[in-house]
Tab-separated table of C-alpha atoms in Angstrom:
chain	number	residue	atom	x	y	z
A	1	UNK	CA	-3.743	-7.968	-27.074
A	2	UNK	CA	-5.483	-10.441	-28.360
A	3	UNK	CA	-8.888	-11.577	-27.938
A	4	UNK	CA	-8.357	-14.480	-25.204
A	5	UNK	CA	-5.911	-12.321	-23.240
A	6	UNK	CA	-8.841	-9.473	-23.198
A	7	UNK	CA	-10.880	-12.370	-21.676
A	8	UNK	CA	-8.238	-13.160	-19.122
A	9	UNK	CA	-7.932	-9.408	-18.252
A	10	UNK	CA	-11.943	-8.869	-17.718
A	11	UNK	CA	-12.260	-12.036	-15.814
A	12	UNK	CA	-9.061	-10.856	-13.861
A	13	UNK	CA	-10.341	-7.692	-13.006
A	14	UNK	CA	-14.420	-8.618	-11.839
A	15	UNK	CA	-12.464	-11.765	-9.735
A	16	UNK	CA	-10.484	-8.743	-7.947
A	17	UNK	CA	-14.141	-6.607	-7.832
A	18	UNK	CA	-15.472	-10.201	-6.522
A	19	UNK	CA	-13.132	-9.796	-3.558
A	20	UNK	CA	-12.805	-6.253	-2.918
A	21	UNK	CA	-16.553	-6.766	-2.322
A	22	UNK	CA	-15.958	-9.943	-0.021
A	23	UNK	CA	-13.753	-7.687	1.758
A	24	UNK	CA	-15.885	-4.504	2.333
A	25	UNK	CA	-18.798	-6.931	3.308
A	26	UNK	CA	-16.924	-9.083	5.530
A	27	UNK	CA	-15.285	-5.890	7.551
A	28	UNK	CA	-19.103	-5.232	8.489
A	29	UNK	CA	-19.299	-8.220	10.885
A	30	UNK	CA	-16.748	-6.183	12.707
A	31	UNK	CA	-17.384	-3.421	15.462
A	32	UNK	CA	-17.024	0.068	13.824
A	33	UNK	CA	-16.350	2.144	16.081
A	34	UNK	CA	-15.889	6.010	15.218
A	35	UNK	CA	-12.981	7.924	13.463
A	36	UNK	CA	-12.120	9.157	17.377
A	37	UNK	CA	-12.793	5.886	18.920
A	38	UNK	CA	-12.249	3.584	15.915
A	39	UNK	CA	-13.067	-0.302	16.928
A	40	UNK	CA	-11.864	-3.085	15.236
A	41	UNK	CA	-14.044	-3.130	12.006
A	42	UNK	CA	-12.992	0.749	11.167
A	43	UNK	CA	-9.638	0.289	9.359
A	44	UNK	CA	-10.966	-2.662	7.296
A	45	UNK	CA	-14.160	-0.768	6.294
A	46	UNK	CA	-12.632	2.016	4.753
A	47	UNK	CA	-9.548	0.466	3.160
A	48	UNK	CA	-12.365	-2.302	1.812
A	49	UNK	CA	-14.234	0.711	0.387
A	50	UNK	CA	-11.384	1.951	-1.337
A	51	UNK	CA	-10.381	-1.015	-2.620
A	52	UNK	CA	-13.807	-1.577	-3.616
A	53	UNK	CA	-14.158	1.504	-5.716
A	54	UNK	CA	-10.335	1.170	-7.452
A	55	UNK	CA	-11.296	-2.188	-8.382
A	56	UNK	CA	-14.448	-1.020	-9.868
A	57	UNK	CA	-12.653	1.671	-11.585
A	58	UNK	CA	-10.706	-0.710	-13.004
A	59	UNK	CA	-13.227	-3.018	-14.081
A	60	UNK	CA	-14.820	0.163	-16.085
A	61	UNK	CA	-11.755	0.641	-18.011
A	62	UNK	CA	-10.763	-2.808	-18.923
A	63	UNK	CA	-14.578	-3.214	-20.248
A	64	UNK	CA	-14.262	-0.086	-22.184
A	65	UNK	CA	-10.797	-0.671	-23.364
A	66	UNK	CA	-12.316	-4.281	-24.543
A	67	UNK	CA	-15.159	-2.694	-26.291
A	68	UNK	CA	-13.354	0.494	-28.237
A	69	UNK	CA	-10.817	-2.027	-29.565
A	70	UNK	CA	-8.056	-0.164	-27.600
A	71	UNK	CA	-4.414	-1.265	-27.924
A	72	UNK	CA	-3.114	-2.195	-24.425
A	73	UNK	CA	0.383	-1.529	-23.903
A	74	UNK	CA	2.977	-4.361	-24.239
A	75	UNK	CA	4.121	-6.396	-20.906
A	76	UNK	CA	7.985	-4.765	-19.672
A	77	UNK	CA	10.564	-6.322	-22.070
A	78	UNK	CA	13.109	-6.363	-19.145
A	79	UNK	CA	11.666	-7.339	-16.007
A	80	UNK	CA	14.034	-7.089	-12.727
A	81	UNK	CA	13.868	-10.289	-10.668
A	82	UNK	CA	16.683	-9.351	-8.270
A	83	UNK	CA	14.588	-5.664	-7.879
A	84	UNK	CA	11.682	-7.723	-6.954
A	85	UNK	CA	13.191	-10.587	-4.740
A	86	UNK	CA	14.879	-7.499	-2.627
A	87	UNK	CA	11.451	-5.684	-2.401
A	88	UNK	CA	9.932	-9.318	-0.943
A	89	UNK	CA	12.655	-9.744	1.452
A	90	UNK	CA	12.627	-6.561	2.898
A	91	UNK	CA	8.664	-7.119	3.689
A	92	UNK	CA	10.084	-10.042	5.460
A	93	UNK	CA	13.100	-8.197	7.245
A	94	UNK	CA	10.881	-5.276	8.488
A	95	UNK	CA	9.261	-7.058	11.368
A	96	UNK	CA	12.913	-8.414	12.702
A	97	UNK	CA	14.513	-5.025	12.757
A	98	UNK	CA	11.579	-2.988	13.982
A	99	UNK	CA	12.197	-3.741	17.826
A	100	UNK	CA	15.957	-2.801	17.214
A	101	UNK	CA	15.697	0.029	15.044
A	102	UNK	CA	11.985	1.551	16.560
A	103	UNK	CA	9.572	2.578	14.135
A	104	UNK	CA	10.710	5.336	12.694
A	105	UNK	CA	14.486	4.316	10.919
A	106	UNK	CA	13.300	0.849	10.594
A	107	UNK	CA	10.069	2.044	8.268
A	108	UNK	CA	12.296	4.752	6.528
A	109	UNK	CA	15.027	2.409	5.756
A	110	UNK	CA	12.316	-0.238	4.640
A	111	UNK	CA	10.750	1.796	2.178
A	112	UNK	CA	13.466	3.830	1.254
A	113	UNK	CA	14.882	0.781	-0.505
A	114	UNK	CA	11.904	-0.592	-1.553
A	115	UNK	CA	11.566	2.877	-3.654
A	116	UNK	CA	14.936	2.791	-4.873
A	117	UNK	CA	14.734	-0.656	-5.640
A	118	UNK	CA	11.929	0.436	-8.163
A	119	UNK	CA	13.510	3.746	-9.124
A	120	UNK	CA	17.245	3.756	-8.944
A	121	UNK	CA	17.911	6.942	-11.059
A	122	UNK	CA	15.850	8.460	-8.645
A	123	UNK	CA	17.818	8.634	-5.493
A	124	UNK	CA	16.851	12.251	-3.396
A	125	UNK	CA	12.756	11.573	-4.495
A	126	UNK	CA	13.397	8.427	-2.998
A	127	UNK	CA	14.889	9.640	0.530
A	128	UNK	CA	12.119	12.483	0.429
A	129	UNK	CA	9.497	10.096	-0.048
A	130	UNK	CA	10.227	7.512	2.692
A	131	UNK	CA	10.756	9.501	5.034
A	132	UNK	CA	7.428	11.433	4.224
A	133	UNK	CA	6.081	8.201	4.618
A	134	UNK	CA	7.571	7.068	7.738
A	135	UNK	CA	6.306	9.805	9.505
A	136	UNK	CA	3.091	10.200	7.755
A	137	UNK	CA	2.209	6.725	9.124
A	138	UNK	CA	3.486	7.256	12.589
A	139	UNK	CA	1.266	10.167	12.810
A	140	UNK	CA	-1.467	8.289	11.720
A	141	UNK	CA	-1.210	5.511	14.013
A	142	UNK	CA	0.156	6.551	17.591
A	143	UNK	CA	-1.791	9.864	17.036
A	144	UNK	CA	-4.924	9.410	15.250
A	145	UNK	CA	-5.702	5.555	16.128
A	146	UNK	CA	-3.517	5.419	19.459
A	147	UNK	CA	-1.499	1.907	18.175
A	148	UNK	CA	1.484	1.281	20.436
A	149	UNK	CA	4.083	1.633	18.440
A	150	UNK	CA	8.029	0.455	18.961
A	151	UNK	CA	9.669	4.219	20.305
A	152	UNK	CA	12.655	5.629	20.536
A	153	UNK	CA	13.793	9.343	21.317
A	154	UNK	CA	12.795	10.318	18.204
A	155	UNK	CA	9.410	9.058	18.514
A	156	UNK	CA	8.925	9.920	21.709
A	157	UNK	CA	9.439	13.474	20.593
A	158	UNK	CA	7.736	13.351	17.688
A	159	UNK	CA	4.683	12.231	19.914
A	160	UNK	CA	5.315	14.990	22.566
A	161	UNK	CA	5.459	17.384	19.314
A	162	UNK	CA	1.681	17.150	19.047
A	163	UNK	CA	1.192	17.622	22.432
């Protein structure tokens, strides 16, 4: 890379620090809450924090890569517009089938092709992974933060499950 894209790349990454930062500071004006009883300000704290800290790791290796001279690799010869448009549009079609389809299938069958999409060759660690997912972040929602969520029977019993 050469020196002016190096430039763009550091001023890239401390604008996304710049914001991550906005972020975390704004989420403060919010009420925290606790992890049991989280309030409105909880969620954005911590995913500002994280986003704080990768951006900062970041930051650290696109200034070191800048000052060892590194090699960066080159940008993807091939990139897949029809891959990405599909991957946009099912962001968009996710809220229009989740009061059909509940939260469950409609999240699986979201990300499920939103992997594959990315992946193709990789068909069963795609299934595996969505529907880790799916469930992962029902669990997390209805359980741990009590969100309403769209059920069906098989949320319902995933939600008695826990008891």
């Amino acid at each position: 890379m050469d020196g002016n894209g190096r430039r763009k790349e550091t001023i890239t990454a401390l604008a996304l620090l710049g914001f991550s930062a906005l972020y975390l500071v704004s989420s403060f004006r919010l009420e925290i809450g606790n992890p049991r009883n989280p309030g409105p300000g909880f969620f954005p704290i911590v995913m500002g924090s994280l986003l704080t800290v990768c951006t900062g790791l970041y930051v650290m290796r696109v200034i070191r890569k800048r000052t060892q001279g590194e090699k960066s690799a080159p940008p993807a010869a091939g990139k897949n517009y029809r891959a990405l448009a599909a991957i946009i549009g099912s962001g968009i079609f996710y809220p229009l089938i989740l009061g059909t389809l509940k939260f469950l299938v409609s999240t699986f069958l979201v990300t499920f092709i939103m992997l594959y999409l990315l992946k193709p060759q990789r068909l069963f660690s795609s299934i595996f992974l969505a529907l880790a997912m799916a469930i992962a972040s029902f669990t997390i929602f209805s359980r741990l933060l009590g969100v309403g969520l769209p059920m069906g029977p098989i949320e319902v019993f995933l939600f008695n499950l826990g008891g």
